[in-house]
Amino acid sequence: MNTERSKVDVILGIQWGDEGKGKFVDVLSPQYDIIARFQGGPNAGHTLEFNGSKHVLHTIPSGIFHENKVNLIGNGVLIDAYIICKEIELLRAKGVEPRNRMKISDKANLILPTHRILDAAQESSKGAKKIGSTVKGIGPAYTDKVGRCGLRMKDIFCSNFKQKYEDLKNQHLGILKFLKFDVDNYRIEDMSLLEYEKAWLEGIEELKSFEVIATEYYLNEAMKQGKKILAEGAQGSLLDIDFGSYPFVTSSNTTAAGVCTGLGISPSSLGRVFGVFKAYCTRVGSGPFPTELEDADGEKLRKDGYEYGSTTGRPRRCGWLDLPALYYTIMLNGVTDLIITKSDVLDKFDQIKICSEYKINGKRMPYFPSTDELEHIELEYHVMDGWKRDITKAKTYEELPEKLKQYLNFIQQKTQTPISIVSLGPDRSETVFPKC
Ligand code: GDP
Ligand code: IMO
Ligand code: MG
């Protein structure tokens, strides 16, 4: 039998996160055999809605509600044993047993309770320059990973795991003492360090009953057998550690390159890259945001789009769609297909603006500006009339208002990339597929 080796398709966010990646991993999961998260950790909050229920996932891949699919947590992902076990408990309460559907990389690094305290300490030491981290320990845990002193899933099976844990914890406590951070009074998820540590270690015991394997071999073998794989990104390309608005970024490669290192597959294995973006922009946390609206329109986007963080509940900053940012992230990721979400949030606007160009000293910027340059650019906007109609009930692309189609065509023309999916609401079913 000569089965053709399959490619790995990718879904990732091409703005500042929260674009609606979770919904589309769930929507497309029936077409795949394996759904694999490749980076990030519990800083992510991926929302899925179907049959009148809403589910938010942080570490577990968004294909978990589909039977007979493998949901894989790759080596590039960070795992907090307490948070993932909470997710597991919630899924069990909903009748889904994740143990039968999940595989975890033995090389995925652990977030220790003290990583979370270090995150808080580093944020508070930055004062007004703070990143606005989700304070889930992401920066400190990735720092230990590249510093070659992190703990991996593989370690939880070692007889001296507890000692390894204590050694790393004590290193962290030393740093916290140096920073004069009041560890004794710091609460993690409303628990003291000792209480959180106890729950975290119970989580470690629970994780031992999961399939923890060299997922890079599993995935490469699956590709040989022609199995279909979908890689799920977290955060967004403008939060990428290399290409985002540094230092206001997360600590991983959120772009398509991260799929190779985060799953152990070769660049030639990548297939379609679905870039998810909102019909406008949002950002949580600090950092430049060129099209940000601090007026009634921004408030309307936040209210109608219900723009509050899925992980932290923080209000998201809102602004108009930013095409120069999309040109950059489409290029970085080699996006083959665009997925636009939340056009329905623009239903009531008389006029809709799209930033089409960045200028500096009156001249078009031929590249995406650095964080400092972003403070000084001028923006050129294209203004379009709103469609002023409820679009959430549309079942086909053809039913959409002409003015929305013009909006979509403008984006396709400017980005030279087809829009393959249009999302009209949070539910799985609120989705239409234009014929490209
Ligand atoms: P993710 O992190 O990229 O998975 O996105 P989040 O789940 O953090 O945030 C996206 C939010 O928008 C969630 O509350 C989704 O349920 C919701 N959502 C997704 N697509 C649409 C859409 O087309 N319209 C509306 N109104 N909401 C959507
Ligand atoms: P999903 O996967 C939106 C932001 C934080 C902060 C910066 C660094 O749901 O799209 P970190 O906790 O990683 O140290 O925070 O990145 N951030 C996100 N913003 N969506 C996310 O994930 C995010 N994960 C991190 O707000 O500005
Ligand atoms: Mg999110």
Tab-separated table of C-alpha atoms and ligand atoms in Angstrom:
chain	number	residue	atom	x	y	z
A	1	MET	CA	0.000	0.000	0.000
A	2	ASN	CA	1.399	3.380	-0.937
A	3	THR	CA	-0.285	6.059	1.179
A	4	GLU	CA	0.627	9.647	0.401
A	5	ARG	CA	2.344	11.466	3.271
A	6	SER	CA	-0.046	14.100	4.609
A	7	LYS	CA	0.662	17.748	5.381
A	8	VAL	CA	-0.041	19.587	8.614
A	9	ASP	CA	-2.565	22.420	8.282
A	10	VAL	CA	-2.366	25.283	10.745
A	11	ILE	CA	-4.861	27.639	12.396
A	12	LEU	CA	-3.316	30.660	14.046
A	13	GLY	CA	-4.215	34.217	15.035
A	14	ILE	CA	-2.797	37.032	12.919
A	15	GLN	CA	-3.561	39.971	15.213
A	16	TRP	CA	-3.006	40.302	19.000
A	17	GLY	CA	-4.796	37.100	20.075
A	18	ASP	CA	-8.463	36.280	20.784
A	19	GLU	CA	-9.311	36.306	17.076
A	20	GLY	CA	-11.593	33.267	17.403
A	21	LYS	CA	-9.053	30.456	16.837
A	22	GLY	CA	-10.806	28.086	19.259
A	23	LYS	CA	-14.112	28.321	17.398
A	24	PHE	CA	-12.469	27.432	14.084
A	25	VAL	CA	-10.373	24.583	15.385
A	26	ASP	CA	-13.660	23.160	16.680
A	27	VAL	CA	-15.489	23.888	13.400
A	28	LEU	CA	-12.772	22.269	11.253
A	29	SER	CA	-11.958	19.345	13.598
A	30	PRO	CA	-14.338	16.893	11.847
A	31	GLN	CA	-12.033	17.146	8.775
A	32	TYR	CA	-8.934	16.071	10.759
A	33	ASP	CA	-7.682	13.054	12.735
A	34	ILE	CA	-5.316	14.865	15.088
A	35	ILE	CA	-5.522	18.362	16.601
A	36	ALA	CA	-2.214	19.552	18.045
A	37	ARG	CA	-1.394	22.631	20.158
A	38	PHE	CA	2.172	23.781	19.438
A	39	GLN	CA	2.981	26.688	21.785
A	40	GLY	CA	1.765	28.915	24.603
A	41	GLY	CA	0.089	27.617	27.683
A	42	PRO	CA	-2.696	28.642	30.038
A	43	ASN	CA	-2.287	32.286	28.997
A	44	ALA	CA	-4.591	31.216	26.137
A	45	GLY	CA	-8.370	31.213	26.428
A	46	HIS	CA	-10.080	29.552	23.460
A	47	THR	CA	-13.864	29.769	23.396
A	48	LEU	CA	-16.152	27.230	21.730
A	49	GLU	CA	-19.936	27.465	21.536
A	50	PHE	CA	-22.400	24.825	20.411
A	51	ASN	CA	-25.801	23.433	21.453
A	52	GLY	CA	-26.382	26.489	23.626
A	53	SER	CA	-23.244	25.913	25.761
A	54	LYS	CA	-20.012	27.854	25.987
A	55	HIS	CA	-16.647	26.237	26.792
A	56	VAL	CA	-13.306	27.925	27.404
A	57	LEU	CA	-10.104	25.895	26.971
A	58	HIS	CA	-6.659	27.018	28.104
A	59	THR	CA	-4.174	24.196	27.515
A	60	ILE	CA	-6.293	21.426	26.029
A	61	PRO	CA	-6.680	21.545	22.225
A	62	SER	CA	-10.007	22.770	20.867
A	63	GLY	CA	-10.833	19.483	19.110
A	64	ILE	CA	-11.529	17.797	22.451
A	65	PHE	CA	-15.324	17.751	22.069
A	66	HIS	CA	-15.142	15.570	18.957
A	67	GLU	CA	-15.181	11.803	19.383
A	68	ASN	CA	-12.465	9.684	17.783
A	69	LYS	CA	-10.001	12.563	17.404
A	70	VAL	CA	-6.585	12.698	19.005
A	71	ASN	CA	-5.886	15.964	20.843
A	72	LEU	CA	-2.169	16.387	21.255
A	73	ILE	CA	-0.235	18.806	23.462
A	74	GLY	CA	3.110	19.400	21.762
A	75	ASN	CA	6.567	19.923	23.224
A	76	GLY	CA	6.293	23.690	22.611
A	77	VAL	CA	3.397	24.045	25.068
A	78	LEU	CA	3.751	24.923	28.762
A	79	ILE	CA	1.666	22.931	31.234
A	80	ASP	CA	0.488	24.061	34.661
A	81	ALA	CA	-0.606	20.831	36.362
A	82	TYR	CA	-3.222	22.651	38.444
A	83	ILE	CA	-4.815	24.522	35.529
A	84	ILE	CA	-4.882	21.581	33.123
A	85	CYS	CA	-6.482	19.380	35.796
A	86	LYS	CA	-9.185	22.004	36.349
A	87	GLU	CA	-9.854	21.865	32.605
A	88	ILE	CA	-9.958	18.076	32.740
A	89	GLU	CA	-12.429	18.160	35.669
A	90	LEU	CA	-14.677	20.599	33.818
A	91	LEU	CA	-14.665	18.397	30.716
A	92	ARG	CA	-15.522	15.332	32.802
A	93	ALA	CA	-18.447	17.230	34.339
A	94	LYS	CA	-19.632	17.766	30.746
A	95	GLY	CA	-19.370	14.061	29.958
A	96	VAL	CA	-16.079	14.203	28.037
A	97	GLU	CA	-13.229	11.961	29.243
A	98	PRO	CA	-10.051	13.663	27.994
A	99	ARG	CA	-7.772	10.741	28.952
A	100	ASN	CA	-9.120	8.732	26.019
A	101	ARG	CA	-8.649	11.601	23.583
A	102	MET	CA	-5.367	13.215	24.593
A	103	LYS	CA	-1.629	12.667	24.185
A	104	ILE	CA	0.963	14.865	25.853
A	105	SER	CA	4.559	15.403	24.757
A	106	ASP	CA	7.152	14.113	27.201
A	107	LYS	CA	9.163	17.231	26.311
A	108	ALA	CA	6.514	19.823	27.198
A	109	ASN	CA	7.818	22.058	29.998
A	110	LEU	CA	6.044	22.556	33.315
A	111	ILE	CA	4.923	25.823	34.858
A	112	LEU	CA	5.738	25.609	38.567
A	113	PRO	CA	3.728	27.514	41.184
A	114	THR	CA	6.761	29.740	41.765
A	115	HIS	CA	6.894	30.618	38.035
A	116	ARG	CA	3.534	32.276	38.581
A	117	ILE	CA	4.865	34.271	41.528
A	118	LEU	CA	7.967	35.259	39.552
A	119	ASP	CA	5.704	36.494	36.738
A	120	ALA	CA	3.819	38.694	39.210
A	121	ALA	CA	7.063	39.938	40.781
A	122	GLN	CA	8.591	40.831	37.411
A	123	GLU	CA	5.428	42.604	36.301
A	124	SER	CA	5.216	44.662	39.486
A	125	SER	CA	8.911	45.598	39.251
A	126	LYS	CA	8.270	47.025	35.758
A	127	GLY	CA	5.748	49.575	37.105
A	128	ALA	CA	4.229	51.630	34.275
A	129	LYS	CA	6.226	49.605	31.720
A	130	LYS	CA	4.521	46.341	32.633
A	131	ILE	CA	3.629	43.980	29.801
A	132	GLY	CA	0.137	43.286	31.067
A	133	SER	CA	0.930	39.560	31.300
A	134	THR	CA	-1.824	37.108	32.144
A	135	VAL	CA	0.417	36.242	35.154
A	136	LYS	CA	0.198	32.527	34.436
A	137	GLY	CA	3.987	32.095	34.687
A	138	ILE	CA	4.597	31.989	30.939
A	139	GLY	CA	7.653	34.297	30.754
A	140	PRO	CA	9.506	32.701	33.708
A	141	ALA	CA	8.724	29.124	32.583
A	142	TYR	CA	9.969	29.725	29.012
A	143	THR	CA	12.999	31.505	30.518
A	144	ASP	CA	13.847	28.330	32.469
A	145	LYS	CA	13.258	26.255	29.334
A	146	VAL	CA	15.812	28.183	27.274
A	147	GLY	CA	18.005	28.540	30.369
A	148	ARG	CA	18.120	24.727	30.357
A	149	CYS	CA	16.891	24.312	33.905
A	150	GLY	CA	13.147	23.728	33.367
A	151	LEU	CA	11.217	20.605	34.293
A	152	ARG	CA	9.572	18.567	31.547
A	153	MET	CA	6.619	16.192	31.511
A	154	LYS	CA	9.129	13.328	31.257
A	155	ASP	CA	10.510	14.297	34.685
A	156	ILE	CA	7.244	13.616	36.507
A	157	PHE	CA	7.901	9.878	36.111
A	158	CYS	CA	11.398	10.067	37.653
A	159	SER	CA	11.845	8.772	41.183
A	160	ASN	CA	13.647	12.009	42.131
A	161	PHE	CA	10.993	14.332	40.639
A	162	LYS	CA	10.106	15.811	44.046
A	163	GLN	CA	13.773	16.699	44.614
A	164	LYS	CA	14.105	18.266	41.151
A	165	TYR	CA	10.958	20.261	41.896
A	166	GLU	CA	12.243	21.445	45.301
A	167	ASP	CA	15.602	22.465	43.779
A	168	LEU	CA	14.002	24.617	41.093
A	169	LYS	CA	11.443	26.042	43.525
A	170	ASN	CA	14.247	27.034	45.900
A	171	GLN	CA	16.089	28.783	43.072
A	172	HIS	CA	12.931	30.751	42.369
A	173	LEU	CA	12.429	31.595	46.039
A	174	GLY	CA	16.009	32.909	46.085
A	175	ILE	CA	15.242	35.245	43.173
A	176	LEU	CA	12.013	36.365	44.823
A	177	LYS	CA	13.892	37.121	48.050
A	178	PHE	CA	16.416	39.161	46.073
A	179	LEU	CA	13.519	41.060	44.475
A	180	LYS	CA	12.092	41.605	48.010
A	181	PHE	CA	8.772	40.147	46.859
A	182	ASP	CA	6.333	39.258	49.637
A	183	VAL	CA	5.796	35.569	48.753
A	184	ASP	CA	4.014	34.783	52.038
A	185	ASN	CA	1.158	37.125	51.280
A	186	TYR	CA	0.880	36.399	47.552
A	187	ARG	CA	-2.255	34.500	46.501
A	188	ILE	CA	-2.364	32.234	43.437
A	189	GLU	CA	-5.950	31.476	42.393
A	190	ASP	CA	-6.860	32.597	45.921
A	191	MET	CA	-4.436	30.113	47.515
A	192	SER	CA	-1.187	30.496	49.429
A	193	LEU	CA	1.929	29.059	47.781
A	194	LEU	CA	1.702	25.966	50.019
A	195	GLU	CA	-1.965	25.385	49.205
A	196	TYR	CA	-1.380	25.894	45.484
A	197	GLU	CA	1.650	23.638	45.549
A	198	LYS	CA	-0.411	20.844	47.148
A	199	ALA	CA	-3.107	21.122	44.460
A	200	TRP	CA	-0.407	21.343	41.749
A	201	LEU	CA	1.332	18.168	42.990
A	202	GLU	CA	-2.035	16.355	43.008
A	203	GLY	CA	-2.366	17.512	39.401
A	204	ILE	CA	1.041	15.999	38.618
A	205	GLU	CA	-0.191	12.639	39.979
A	206	GLU	CA	-3.303	12.875	37.784
A	207	LEU	CA	-1.183	13.661	34.694
A	208	LYS	CA	0.796	10.439	35.237
A	209	SER	CA	-2.312	8.530	34.159
A	210	PHE	CA	-2.297	10.272	30.753
A	211	GLU	CA	-0.421	9.125	27.685
A	212	VAL	CA	2.877	11.014	27.830
A	213	ILE	CA	4.965	10.146	24.776
A	214	ALA	CA	7.494	11.408	22.228
A	215	THR	CA	4.750	13.108	20.214
A	216	GLU	CA	7.176	14.083	17.415
A	217	TYR	CA	7.453	10.384	16.449
A	218	TYR	CA	3.708	9.905	16.791
A	219	LEU	CA	2.998	12.854	14.462
A	220	ASN	CA	5.584	11.921	11.842
A	221	GLU	CA	4.297	8.332	11.769
A	222	ALA	CA	0.721	9.656	11.474
A	223	MET	CA	1.747	11.786	8.490
A	224	LYS	CA	3.297	8.741	6.824
A	225	GLN	CA	-0.029	6.973	7.236
A	226	GLY	CA	-1.825	9.873	5.567
A	227	LYS	CA	-3.601	11.002	8.765
A	228	LYS	CA	-4.865	14.572	8.691
A	229	ILE	CA	-3.361	16.917	11.270
A	230	LEU	CA	-4.451	20.396	12.319
A	231	ALA	CA	-2.008	22.499	14.375
A	232	GLU	CA	-3.682	24.968	16.763
A	233	GLY	CA	-1.899	28.202	17.596
A	234	ALA	CA	-2.346	30.313	20.686
A	235	GLN	CA	-2.020	34.102	21.067
A	236	GLY	CA	-1.488	36.045	17.826
A	237	SER	CA	1.362	36.851	15.439
A	238	LEU	CA	1.706	40.408	16.767
A	239	LEU	CA	2.516	38.878	20.186
A	240	ASP	CA	5.302	36.696	18.701
A	241	ILE	CA	8.533	36.838	20.730
A	242	ASP	CA	10.583	37.778	17.637
A	243	PHE	CA	8.174	39.636	15.374
A	244	GLY	CA	5.623	41.101	17.799
A	245	SER	CA	5.798	44.563	19.386
A	246	TYR	CA	8.728	43.608	21.627
A	247	PRO	CA	8.883	43.708	24.652
A	248	PHE	CA	5.058	43.776	24.795
A	249	VAL	CA	4.779	40.214	23.564
A	250	THR	CA	4.430	36.692	24.866
A	251	SER	CA	7.449	34.385	25.202
A	252	SER	CA	6.930	31.946	22.318
A	253	ASN	CA	6.906	31.900	18.519
A	254	THR	CA	3.222	32.246	17.789
A	255	THR	CA	3.858	32.291	14.030
A	256	ALA	CA	3.816	29.287	11.667
A	257	ALA	CA	7.539	28.647	12.270
A	258	GLY	CA	6.573	27.682	15.833
A	259	VAL	CA	4.624	24.702	14.470
A	260	CYS	CA	7.878	22.976	13.432
A	261	THR	CA	9.723	23.504	16.710
A	262	GLY	CA	6.618	23.083	18.856
A	263	LEU	CA	5.602	19.749	17.337
A	264	GLY	CA	8.794	18.311	15.856
A	265	ILE	CA	7.768	18.345	12.217
A	266	SER	CA	9.748	19.614	9.231
A	267	PRO	CA	8.973	22.888	7.376
A	268	SER	CA	8.151	20.884	4.229
A	269	SER	CA	5.305	19.211	6.190
A	270	LEU	CA	3.249	22.392	6.427
A	271	GLY	CA	0.109	22.568	4.310
A	272	ARG	CA	-2.608	25.222	4.441
A	273	VAL	CA	-2.187	28.058	6.921
A	274	PHE	CA	-5.477	29.538	8.111
A	275	GLY	CA	-4.978	33.070	9.485
A	276	VAL	CA	-7.828	34.071	11.794
A	277	PHE	CA	-8.576	37.766	12.260
A	278	LYS	CA	-11.387	39.908	13.601
A	279	ALA	CA	-13.215	42.401	11.369
A	280	TYR	CA	-11.692	45.009	13.702
A	281	CYS	CA	-8.795	44.777	16.199
A	282	THR	CA	-8.459	44.107	19.910
A	283	ARG	CA	-5.536	43.865	22.278
A	284	VAL	CA	-5.307	43.005	25.991
A	285	GLY	CA	-2.325	44.152	27.965
A	286	SER	CA	0.137	46.933	27.159
A	287	GLY	CA	1.951	47.871	23.971
A	288	PRO	CA	1.375	49.845	20.784
A	289	PHE	CA	-1.996	49.604	19.073
A	290	PRO	CA	-2.082	52.029	16.103
A	291	THR	CA	-5.816	51.930	15.309
A	292	GLU	CA	-6.998	51.936	18.942
A	293	LEU	CA	-10.219	53.861	19.561
A	294	GLU	CA	-10.620	55.554	22.895
A	295	ASP	CA	-14.000	57.028	22.012
A	296	ALA	CA	-17.643	55.972	21.715
A	297	ASP	CA	-16.874	53.726	18.714
A	298	GLY	CA	-14.261	51.835	20.748
A	299	GLU	CA	-16.759	51.450	23.576
A	300	LYS	CA	-19.396	50.205	21.119
A	301	LEU	CA	-16.992	47.569	19.723
A	302	ARG	CA	-16.195	46.417	23.270
A	303	LYS	CA	-19.863	46.277	24.257
A	304	ASP	CA	-21.304	44.700	21.087
A	305	GLY	CA	-18.317	42.351	20.667
A	306	TYR	CA	-18.313	41.483	24.350
A	307	GLU	CA	-14.577	42.189	24.369
A	308	TYR	CA	-13.440	40.945	27.756
A	309	GLY	CA	-10.540	38.474	28.142
A	310	SER	CA	-11.479	34.766	28.176
A	311	THR	CA	-8.607	34.049	30.611
A	312	THR	CA	-8.437	37.144	32.801
A	313	GLY	CA	-11.785	38.908	32.237
A	314	ARG	CA	-9.911	42.163	31.523
A	315	PRO	CA	-11.606	44.609	29.112
A	316	ARG	CA	-9.916	44.377	25.704
A	317	ARG	CA	-8.683	47.527	23.955
A	318	CYS	CA	-10.582	47.943	20.662
A	319	GLY	CA	-9.858	49.642	17.314
A	320	TRP	CA	-10.434	49.535	13.564
A	321	LEU	CA	-9.049	46.846	11.285
A	322	ASP	CA	-5.354	47.372	10.577
A	323	LEU	CA	-4.306	46.177	7.102
A	324	PRO	CA	-0.559	47.015	7.337
A	325	ALA	CA	-0.420	44.740	10.397
A	326	LEU	CA	-2.195	42.015	8.403
A	327	TYR	CA	0.169	42.387	5.410
A	328	TYR	CA	3.030	41.731	7.835
A	329	THR	CA	1.518	38.733	9.609
A	330	ILE	CA	0.214	37.148	6.386
A	331	MET	CA	3.801	37.346	5.084
A	332	LEU	CA	5.366	35.948	8.278
A	333	ASN	CA	3.015	32.965	8.348
A	334	GLY	CA	2.569	32.264	4.637
A	335	VAL	CA	-1.183	32.473	5.191
A	336	THR	CA	-3.029	30.618	2.412
A	337	ASP	CA	-6.574	31.196	3.716
A	338	LEU	CA	-8.120	33.963	5.784
A	339	ILE	CA	-10.884	33.409	8.330
A	340	ILE	CA	-12.699	36.598	9.345
A	341	THR	CA	-14.637	36.647	12.624
A	342	LYS	CA	-17.010	39.081	14.291
A	343	SER	CA	-18.232	41.010	11.239
A	344	ASP	CA	-21.620	40.874	13.037
A	345	VAL	CA	-20.223	43.238	15.683
A	346	LEU	CA	-20.078	45.917	12.956
A	347	ASP	CA	-23.775	45.443	12.066
A	348	LYS	CA	-24.892	48.706	13.671
A	349	PHE	CA	-22.123	51.026	12.495
A	350	ASP	CA	-23.088	53.765	9.968
A	351	GLN	CA	-19.513	53.889	8.746
A	352	ILE	CA	-16.657	51.456	9.046
A	353	LYS	CA	-13.022	52.438	8.838
A	354	ILE	CA	-10.062	50.337	7.732
A	355	CYS	CA	-6.493	51.478	8.165
A	356	SER	CA	-4.932	50.878	4.738
A	357	GLU	CA	-1.491	52.452	5.140
A	358	TYR	CA	1.046	53.636	7.699
A	359	LYS	CA	2.929	56.811	6.862
A	360	ILE	CA	5.921	58.520	8.393
A	361	ASN	CA	6.778	62.110	7.448
A	362	GLY	CA	4.102	61.889	4.754
A	363	LYS	CA	5.691	58.827	3.112
A	364	ARG	CA	4.275	55.283	3.019
A	365	MET	CA	6.125	52.923	5.368
A	366	PRO	CA	7.410	50.022	3.267
A	367	TYR	CA	7.837	47.716	6.305
A	368	PHE	CA	6.101	47.049	9.616
A	369	PRO	CA	7.443	49.613	12.116
A	370	SER	CA	9.326	48.806	15.304
A	371	THR	CA	7.650	49.357	18.665
A	372	ASP	CA	9.221	52.846	18.969
A	373	GLU	CA	8.392	53.826	15.386
A	374	LEU	CA	4.793	52.732	15.901
A	375	GLU	CA	4.352	55.663	18.304
A	376	HIS	CA	5.116	58.137	15.498
A	377	ILE	CA	3.285	56.857	12.456
A	378	GLU	CA	0.320	58.528	10.769
A	379	LEU	CA	-2.551	56.351	9.657
A	380	GLU	CA	-4.454	56.472	6.404
A	381	TYR	CA	-8.022	55.176	6.570
A	382	HIS	CA	-10.395	53.866	3.942
A	383	VAL	CA	-14.006	54.585	4.934
A	384	MET	CA	-16.915	52.369	3.898
A	385	ASP	CA	-20.643	52.527	4.549
A	386	GLY	CA	-21.944	50.033	7.076
A	387	TRP	CA	-24.505	47.395	6.022
A	388	LYS	CA	-26.807	48.166	8.987
A	389	ARG	CA	-28.426	44.746	9.057
A	390	ASP	CA	-28.408	41.773	11.396
A	391	ILE	CA	-26.216	39.225	9.615
A	392	THR	CA	-26.192	36.523	12.287
A	393	LYS	CA	-29.022	34.513	10.700
A	394	ALA	CA	-27.412	34.202	7.262
A	395	LYS	CA	-26.862	30.585	6.255
A	396	THR	CA	-24.926	31.171	3.044
A	397	TYR	CA	-22.392	33.687	1.797
A	398	GLU	CA	-24.851	34.750	-0.927
A	399	GLU	CA	-27.313	35.980	1.741
A	400	LEU	CA	-24.809	38.491	3.157
A	401	PRO	CA	-25.450	42.191	2.447
A	402	GLU	CA	-23.678	43.640	-0.601
A	403	LYS	CA	-21.858	46.199	1.568
A	404	LEU	CA	-20.340	43.463	3.728
A	405	LYS	CA	-19.255	41.636	0.581
A	406	GLN	CA	-17.580	44.882	-0.546
A	407	TYR	CA	-15.805	45.063	2.830
A	408	LEU	CA	-14.595	41.469	2.443
A	409	ASN	CA	-13.535	42.024	-1.174
A	410	PHE	CA	-11.555	45.116	-0.200
A	411	ILE	CA	-9.630	43.060	2.380
A	412	GLN	CA	-9.006	40.209	-0.077
A	413	GLN	CA	-7.820	42.600	-2.756
A	414	LYS	CA	-5.496	44.501	-0.447
A	415	THR	CA	-4.017	41.389	1.170
A	416	GLN	CA	-4.043	39.303	-2.028
A	417	THR	CA	-5.292	36.412	0.116
A	418	PRO	CA	-8.659	34.642	-0.139
A	419	ILE	CA	-11.173	34.716	2.707
A	420	SER	CA	-12.279	31.076	2.980
A	421	ILE	CA	-14.533	31.357	6.020
A	422	VAL	CA	-16.745	34.140	7.403
A	423	SER	CA	-17.857	33.877	11.025
A	424	LEU	CA	-21.134	35.582	11.927
A	425	GLY	CA	-21.459	34.737	15.620
A	426	PRO	CA	-19.821	32.711	18.398
A	427	ASP	CA	-21.712	29.475	17.712
A	428	ARG	CA	-20.275	26.699	15.536
A	429	SER	CA	-23.251	27.017	13.215
A	430	GLU	CA	-22.856	30.775	12.703
A	431	THR	CA	-20.379	30.312	9.875
A	432	VAL	CA	-20.519	30.702	6.082
A	433	PHE	CA	-18.068	29.557	3.424
A	434	PRO	CA	-17.600	31.844	0.402
A	435	LYS	CA	-16.761	29.988	-2.788
A	436	CYS	CA	-13.274	31.258	-3.581
B	1	GDP	P1	-9.316	32.714	20.668
B	1	GDP	O1	-8.414	32.940	21.833
B	1	GDP	O2	-8.699	33.142	19.380
B	1	GDP	O3	-9.853	31.320	20.590
B	1	GDP	O4	-10.561	33.682	20.887
B	1	GDP	P2	-11.351	33.944	22.271
B	1	GDP	O5	-12.162	32.772	22.571
B	1	GDP	O6	-10.427	34.427	23.332
B	1	GDP	O7	-12.212	35.203	21.881
B	1	GDP	C1	-13.071	35.210	20.795
B	1	GDP	C2	-14.475	35.523	21.310
B	1	GDP	O8	-15.308	35.848	20.219
B	1	GDP	C3	-15.149	34.338	21.992
B	1	GDP	O9	-15.992	34.825	22.992
B	1	GDP	C4	-15.951	33.699	20.859
B	1	GDP	O10	-17.062	32.963	21.325
B	1	GDP	C5	-16.383	34.921	20.112
B	1	GDP	N1	-16.587	34.766	18.665
B	1	GDP	C6	-15.898	33.993	17.767
B	1	GDP	N2	-16.343	34.239	16.514
B	1	GDP	C7	-17.312	35.171	16.627
B	1	GDP	C8	-18.132	35.862	15.664
B	1	GDP	O11	-18.032	35.687	14.462
B	1	GDP	N3	-19.015	36.782	16.172
B	1	GDP	C9	-19.130	37.039	17.505
B	1	GDP	N4	-20.017	37.950	17.899
B	1	GDP	N5	-18.387	36.412	18.414
B	1	GDP	C10	-17.475	35.499	17.980
B	2	IMO	P1	-5.294	33.460	23.037
B	2	IMO	O1	-4.654	32.152	22.685
B	2	IMO	C1	-4.735	37.684	23.908
B	2	IMO	C2	-1.070	38.823	26.004
B	2	IMO	C3	-1.180	39.329	27.421
B	2	IMO	C4	0.025	40.248	27.473
B	2	IMO	C5	1.057	39.517	26.647
B	2	IMO	C6	2.016	38.665	27.466
B	2	IMO	O2	-6.516	33.330	23.865
B	2	IMO	O3	-5.456	34.324	21.834
B	2	IMO	P2	1.817	36.402	28.850
B	2	IMO	O4	0.801	35.940	29.833
B	2	IMO	O5	1.933	35.528	27.645
B	2	IMO	O6	3.138	36.687	29.464
B	2	IMO	O7	1.268	37.829	28.354
B	2	IMO	O8	0.325	38.667	25.764
B	2	IMO	N1	-1.685	37.489	25.781
B	2	IMO	C7	-2.821	37.304	25.100
B	2	IMO	N2	-3.673	38.199	24.548
B	2	IMO	N3	-4.960	36.363	23.761
B	2	IMO	C8	-4.102	35.453	24.279
B	2	IMO	O9	-4.213	34.137	24.034
B	2	IMO	C9	-2.991	35.925	25.024
B	2	IMO	N4	-1.981	35.311	25.682
B	2	IMO	C10	-1.193	36.283	26.127
B	2	IMO	O10	-2.393	40.010	27.612
B	2	IMO	O11	-0.268	41.452	26.806
B	3	MG	MG	-8.441	33.936	23.718
